[in-house]
Amino acid sequence: MALYILRRLFYMIPVLIGIVFITFFLTRILPGDPALMIAGTEAPEEVLKKLRGDMGLNEPLYQQFFHYVIRLFHGDFGFAWHTGHSVFSDFYTRLPATIELTLASFIIALAVALPVGIIAATKKESIVDHISRVFSLIGSCVPSFWLALILIYVFYSKLNWSPAPLGRLGDSVSPPTHLTGLYVIDSLLTWNIPVLEQALAHLLLPAIVLSTGMMAIISRMVRSSMLEVISQDFIRTARAKGIYERSVVMKHALVNALLPTLTVIGVQFGLLLGGAVVTETIFSWPGVGSYITESILATDYAPIQAFTLMSALIISFTNLAVDVIYGLIDPRVRYD
Amino acid sequence: MEKIAATALVSQSSSEQERKSVGIIRLLTSNRLSMIGLLLIIVWIALALLAPLLSPYSPIEPDVANKLTPPSVSHWFGTDNFGRDIFTRIAYGAKYTIWSGVAAVAISFCVGTILGAIAGYYGGVLGSIIMRVMDMFLAFPALVLAMAIAASIGPGLTSAMIAVSVVGIPEYVRLMYGQTMLLREKEFVEAGRAIGLKNSVILFRHILPNALAPLIVRATLGIGFAILISSSLNFLGLGVKPPIAEWGAMIAEGRQYIVSGEWWIVSFPGLAIATSILGFNLIGDGLRDVLDPRLRSSSGNKKND
């Protein structure tokens, strides 16, 4: 097994180099002056000249790439001039908010998609099946930023059930003691109920918005792989042995049906990261996503570049983790 | 004699193609959902073309006296914070959204198909370089990569479109690669080689037409996705500049008014995005049911593969 993991890590090296290569060359091949992007379009020519020298833009391209990689290894992702901090420290302060949001939406998506997918497969053509089909059809064509605004209109402006879409907590409470940076968990650990209520209330709507895309895809995947598994011989055998239908579905079929679903989780993480940019912006969620939108509006490229790199790395390592877990659960795939 | 047989084999590939396409159109028109999809798209294209005739208002000129009026007989979808008629703006905006979706997919389709065909047919070092580079692009989440590309070119409708098309390329490369790998072992390709056809002729005249079906399905479904990504880019401020009436940008402009209860500024452009994506997705689903060999064989009428 250790050998398998090592081999997979080895295969990842060229992909990692490629990812770094692409994020670097996005700023160099495409038209547009990186110095102009960093200094802003208003910058005078002398400033630009100095900046080009400082950034090493006058060096040959391969040297620039080399220096870029060296800086990455030192954790230097560049400087965000619109905040006045290094990109690394901005990410560090904002990452917990994003992790909290993505985790919550991940949980919501699974909590809804798994049962819906199972029911839709075992009771084909039932109401649940039809609703989930319509839902996933709608989910694929409704932009999440629009859904977010409509939910805010209904649940905040009209019904007033949800707090104002302005960040993680209301004005009346201060953040819980910093342990993990995730307000829900921190307030639970310190048993700070008023903050916990606030944190959950603020988290719910953005997490639902972020979860919808994933929910639609996973429920359809669970359904189709359940259908495939249920038609196989071992399920018929299990039924013929007189095992309860419930146990056939939950023990024999589900475990096998979940494996294909597991493989798409890396892709799903990518969807979440892209979606976080949009969702956080709308809910003024102080995470990495809204930071990226601020950077876009300020034409500050270093954070965008770092985020692009980071999201590709997260996806690659998620895929690796998924493959390893898959190999642990189902040894057949290790011998390819 | 052998040469005649080989020629017959080669030409068979194209006559089969024609026979298939007649059946495909008949099957497709009998699919009610994809006809609804087609209708939706026709409505949007008609609105885009006829916008100046349909509406007495300007999509750009402010009309401060009528700002933020709710939907009424004179303003079907209400007016925005500058008093501009939302219906007019949506009708004018249809061309940006539909056009950028279709054009972006057209670019990624063409580039992707050619690269995939080359990688699949010639293989070797060139083929594996192409495929590895595509793997690298696929490591990025679509929206994030599109954002990075659009931001590095600089905001604008064209740069958003380029960004969306670059993000789409790898999928077509992979599909075409797989198709070409399958087809290059077929008899009619061998026959084409036997009668001395050039590689480029075999590839683009004989393999390509036979490989197109799944690519066309993918492209139709891809237009919806392209519209989704490009409207997100516009929403984030990476696309058109105000006052241009692009749907995603309209939602961004109306964002702050949702809290104070002016729902119509945001609602209608969103419905416009959703229905246009739905239209392309329904057509794509219908095409897939008709064209995808796997689904067809499962439904019983297994024909030539």
PDB file of N, CA, C and O in Angstrom, chain B residues 177-201:
ATOM      1  N   TYR B 177      -9.950  12.569 -28.828  1.00  0.00           N
ATOM      2  CA  TYR B 177      -8.823  11.640 -28.704  1.00  0.00           C
ATOM      3  C   TYR B 177      -9.342  10.206 -28.603  1.00  0.00           C
ATOM      4  O   TYR B 177      -8.930   9.318 -29.356  1.00  0.00           O
ATOM      5  N   GLY B 178     -10.290  10.010 -27.676  1.00  0.00           N
ATOM      6  CA  GLY B 178     -10.851   8.674 -27.485  1.00  0.00           C
ATOM      7  C   GLY B 178     -11.515   8.156 -28.744  1.00  0.00           C
ATOM      8  O   GLY B 178     -11.315   7.004 -29.153  1.00  0.00           O
ATOM      9  N   GLN B 179     -12.298   9.017 -29.398  1.00  0.00           N
ATOM     10  CA  GLN B 179     -12.993   8.636 -30.626  1.00  0.00           C
ATOM     11  C   GLN B 179     -12.011   8.239 -31.730  1.00  0.00           C
ATOM     12  O   GLN B 179     -12.198   7.235 -32.400  1.00  0.00           O
ATOM     13  N   THR B 180     -10.973   9.079 -31.887  1.00  0.00           N
ATOM     14  CA  THR B 180     -10.003   8.809 -32.950  1.00  0.00           C
ATOM     15  C   THR B 180      -9.271   7.494 -32.707  1.00  0.00           C
ATOM     16  O   THR B 180      -9.055   6.706 -33.628  1.00  0.00           O
ATOM     17  N   MET B 181      -8.895   7.269 -31.440  1.00  0.00           N
ATOM     18  CA  MET B 181      -8.222   6.014 -31.104  1.00  0.00           C
ATOM     19  C   MET B 181      -9.072   4.809 -31.497  1.00  0.00           C
ATOM     20  O   MET B 181      -8.566   3.807 -32.011  1.00  0.00           O
ATOM     21  N   LEU B 182     -10.383   4.911 -31.255  1.00  0.00           N
ATOM     22  CA  LEU B 182     -11.287   3.816 -31.602  1.00  0.00           C
ATOM     23  C   LEU B 182     -11.381   3.635 -33.108  1.00  0.00           C
ATOM     24  O   LEU B 182     -11.272   2.531 -33.637  1.00  0.00           O
ATOM     25  N   LEU B 183     -11.578   4.787 -33.807  1.00  0.00           N
ATOM     26  CA  LEU B 183     -11.896   4.708 -35.234  1.00  0.00           C
ATOM     27  C   LEU B 183     -10.696   4.349 -36.096  1.00  0.00           C
ATOM     28  O   LEU B 183     -10.849   3.766 -37.163  1.00  0.00           O
ATOM     29  N   ARG B 184      -9.492   4.711 -35.627  1.00  0.00           N
ATOM     30  CA  ARG B 184      -8.355   4.500 -36.524  1.00  0.00           C
ATOM     31  C   ARG B 184      -8.066   3.009 -36.726  1.00  0.00           C
ATOM     32  O   ARG B 184      -7.326   2.646 -37.619  1.00  0.00           O
ATOM     33  N   GLU B 185      -8.670   2.148 -35.909  1.00  0.00           N
ATOM     34  CA  GLU B 185      -8.498   0.709 -36.090  1.00  0.00           C
ATOM     35  C   GLU B 185      -9.566   0.114 -37.006  1.00  0.00           C
ATOM     36  O   GLU B 185      -9.549  -1.059 -37.307  1.00  0.00           O
ATOM     37  N   LYS B 186     -10.533   0.957 -37.421  1.00  0.00           N
ATOM     38  CA  LYS B 186     -11.657   0.417 -38.199  1.00  0.00           C
ATOM     39  C   LYS B 186     -11.245   0.100 -39.636  1.00  0.00           C
ATOM     40  O   LYS B 186     -10.272   0.640 -40.160  1.00  0.00           O
ATOM     41  N   GLU B 187     -12.090  -0.740 -40.261  1.00  0.00           N
ATOM     42  CA  GLU B 187     -11.781  -1.190 -41.622  1.00  0.00           C
ATOM     43  C   GLU B 187     -11.708  -0.047 -42.626  1.00  0.00           C
ATOM     44  O   GLU B 187     -10.848  -0.021 -43.487  1.00  0.00           O
ATOM     45  N   PHE B 188     -12.653   0.898 -42.509  1.00  0.00           N
ATOM     46  CA  PHE B 188     -12.671   1.928 -43.562  1.00  0.00           C
ATOM     47  C   PHE B 188     -11.434   2.825 -43.513  1.00  0.00           C
ATOM     48  O   PHE B 188     -11.021   3.373 -44.523  1.00  0.00           O
ATOM     49  N   VAL B 189     -10.817   2.929 -42.328  1.00  0.00           N
ATOM     50  CA  VAL B 189      -9.578   3.694 -42.245  1.00  0.00           C
ATOM     51  C   VAL B 189      -8.453   2.907 -42.915  1.00  0.00           C
ATOM     52  O   VAL B 189      -7.662   3.434 -43.699  1.00  0.00           O
ATOM     53  N   GLU B 190      -8.435   1.619 -42.622  1.00  0.00           N
ATOM     54  CA  GLU B 190      -7.450   0.749 -43.241  1.00  0.00           C
ATOM     55  C   GLU B 190      -7.610   0.762 -44.760  1.00  0.00           C
ATOM     56  O   GLU B 190      -6.635   0.851 -45.518  1.00  0.00           O
ATOM     57  N   ALA B 191      -8.878   0.715 -45.179  1.00  0.00           N
ATOM     58  CA  ALA B 191      -9.167   0.748 -46.622  1.00  0.00           C
ATOM     59  C   ALA B 191      -8.673   2.051 -47.235  1.00  0.00           C
ATOM     60  O   ALA B 191      -8.105   2.065 -48.330  1.00  0.00           O
ATOM     61  N   GLY B 192      -8.907   3.143 -46.525  1.00  0.00           N
ATOM     62  CA  GLY B 192      -8.444   4.443 -47.015  1.00  0.00           C
ATOM     63  C   GLY B 192      -6.938   4.455 -47.185  1.00  0.00           C
ATOM     64  O   GLY B 192      -6.407   4.962 -48.178  1.00  0.00           O
ATOM     65  N   ARG B 193      -6.249   3.845 -46.215  1.00  0.00           N
ATOM     66  CA  ARG B 193      -4.787   3.776 -46.326  1.00  0.00           C
ATOM     67  C   ARG B 193      -4.397   2.917 -47.520  1.00  0.00           C
ATOM     68  O   ARG B 193      -3.474   3.244 -48.261  1.00  0.00           O
ATOM     69  N   ALA B 194      -5.135   1.829 -47.714  1.00  0.00           N
ATOM     70  CA  ALA B 194      -4.804   0.892 -48.786  1.00  0.00           C
ATOM     71  C   ALA B 194      -4.892   1.555 -50.159  1.00  0.00           C
ATOM     72  O   ALA B 194      -4.094   1.285 -51.034  1.00  0.00           O
ATOM     73  N   ILE B 195      -5.878   2.451 -50.345  1.00  0.00           N
ATOM     74  CA  ILE B 195      -5.960   3.099 -51.655  1.00  0.00           C
ATOM     75  C   ILE B 195      -5.104   4.352 -51.702  1.00  0.00           C
ATOM     76  O   ILE B 195      -5.197   5.156 -52.615  1.00  0.00           O
ATOM     77  N   GLY B 196      -4.279   4.559 -50.684  1.00  0.00           N
ATOM     78  CA  GLY B 196      -3.262   5.599 -50.733  1.00  0.00           C
ATOM     79  C   GLY B 196      -3.742   6.995 -50.390  1.00  0.00           C
ATOM     80  O   GLY B 196      -3.186   7.979 -50.867  1.00  0.00           O
ATOM     81  N   LEU B 197      -4.778   7.089 -49.574  1.00  0.00           N
ATOM     82  CA  LEU B 197      -5.202   8.432 -49.152  1.00  0.00           C
ATOM     83  C   LEU B 197      -4.181   9.014 -48.195  1.00  0.00           C
ATOM     84  O   LEU B 197      -3.535   8.294 -47.441  1.00  0.00           O
ATOM     85  N   LYS B 198      -4.073  10.346 -48.236  1.00  0.00           N
ATOM     86  CA  LYS B 198      -3.156  11.009 -47.311  1.00  0.00           C
ATOM     87  C   LYS B 198      -3.712  10.931 -45.898  1.00  0.00           C
ATOM     88  O   LYS B 198      -4.932  10.910 -45.689  1.00  0.00           O
ATOM     89  N   ASN B 199      -2.811  10.948 -44.910  1.00  0.00           N
ATOM     90  CA  ASN B 199      -3.231  10.908 -43.521  1.00  0.00           C
ATOM     91  C   ASN B 199      -4.238  12.008 -43.182  1.00  0.00           C
ATOM     92  O   ASN B 199      -5.231  11.789 -42.496  1.00  0.00           O
ATOM     93  N   SER B 200      -3.949  13.228 -43.697  1.00  0.00           N
ATOM     94  CA  SER B 200      -4.825  14.344 -43.346  1.00  0.00           C
ATOM     95  C   SER B 200      -6.219  14.130 -43.931  1.00  0.00           C
ATOM     96  O   SER B 200      -7.223  14.494 -43.309  1.00  0.00           O
ATOM     97  N   VAL B 201      -6.294  13.502 -45.116  1.00  0.00           N
ATOM     98  CA  VAL B 201      -7.603  13.231 -45.724  1.00  0.00           C
ATOM     99  C   VAL B 201      -8.340  12.185 -44.910  1.00  0.00           C
ATOM    100  O   VAL B 201      -9.526  12.336 -44.596  1.00  0.00           O
TER     101      VAL B 201
END
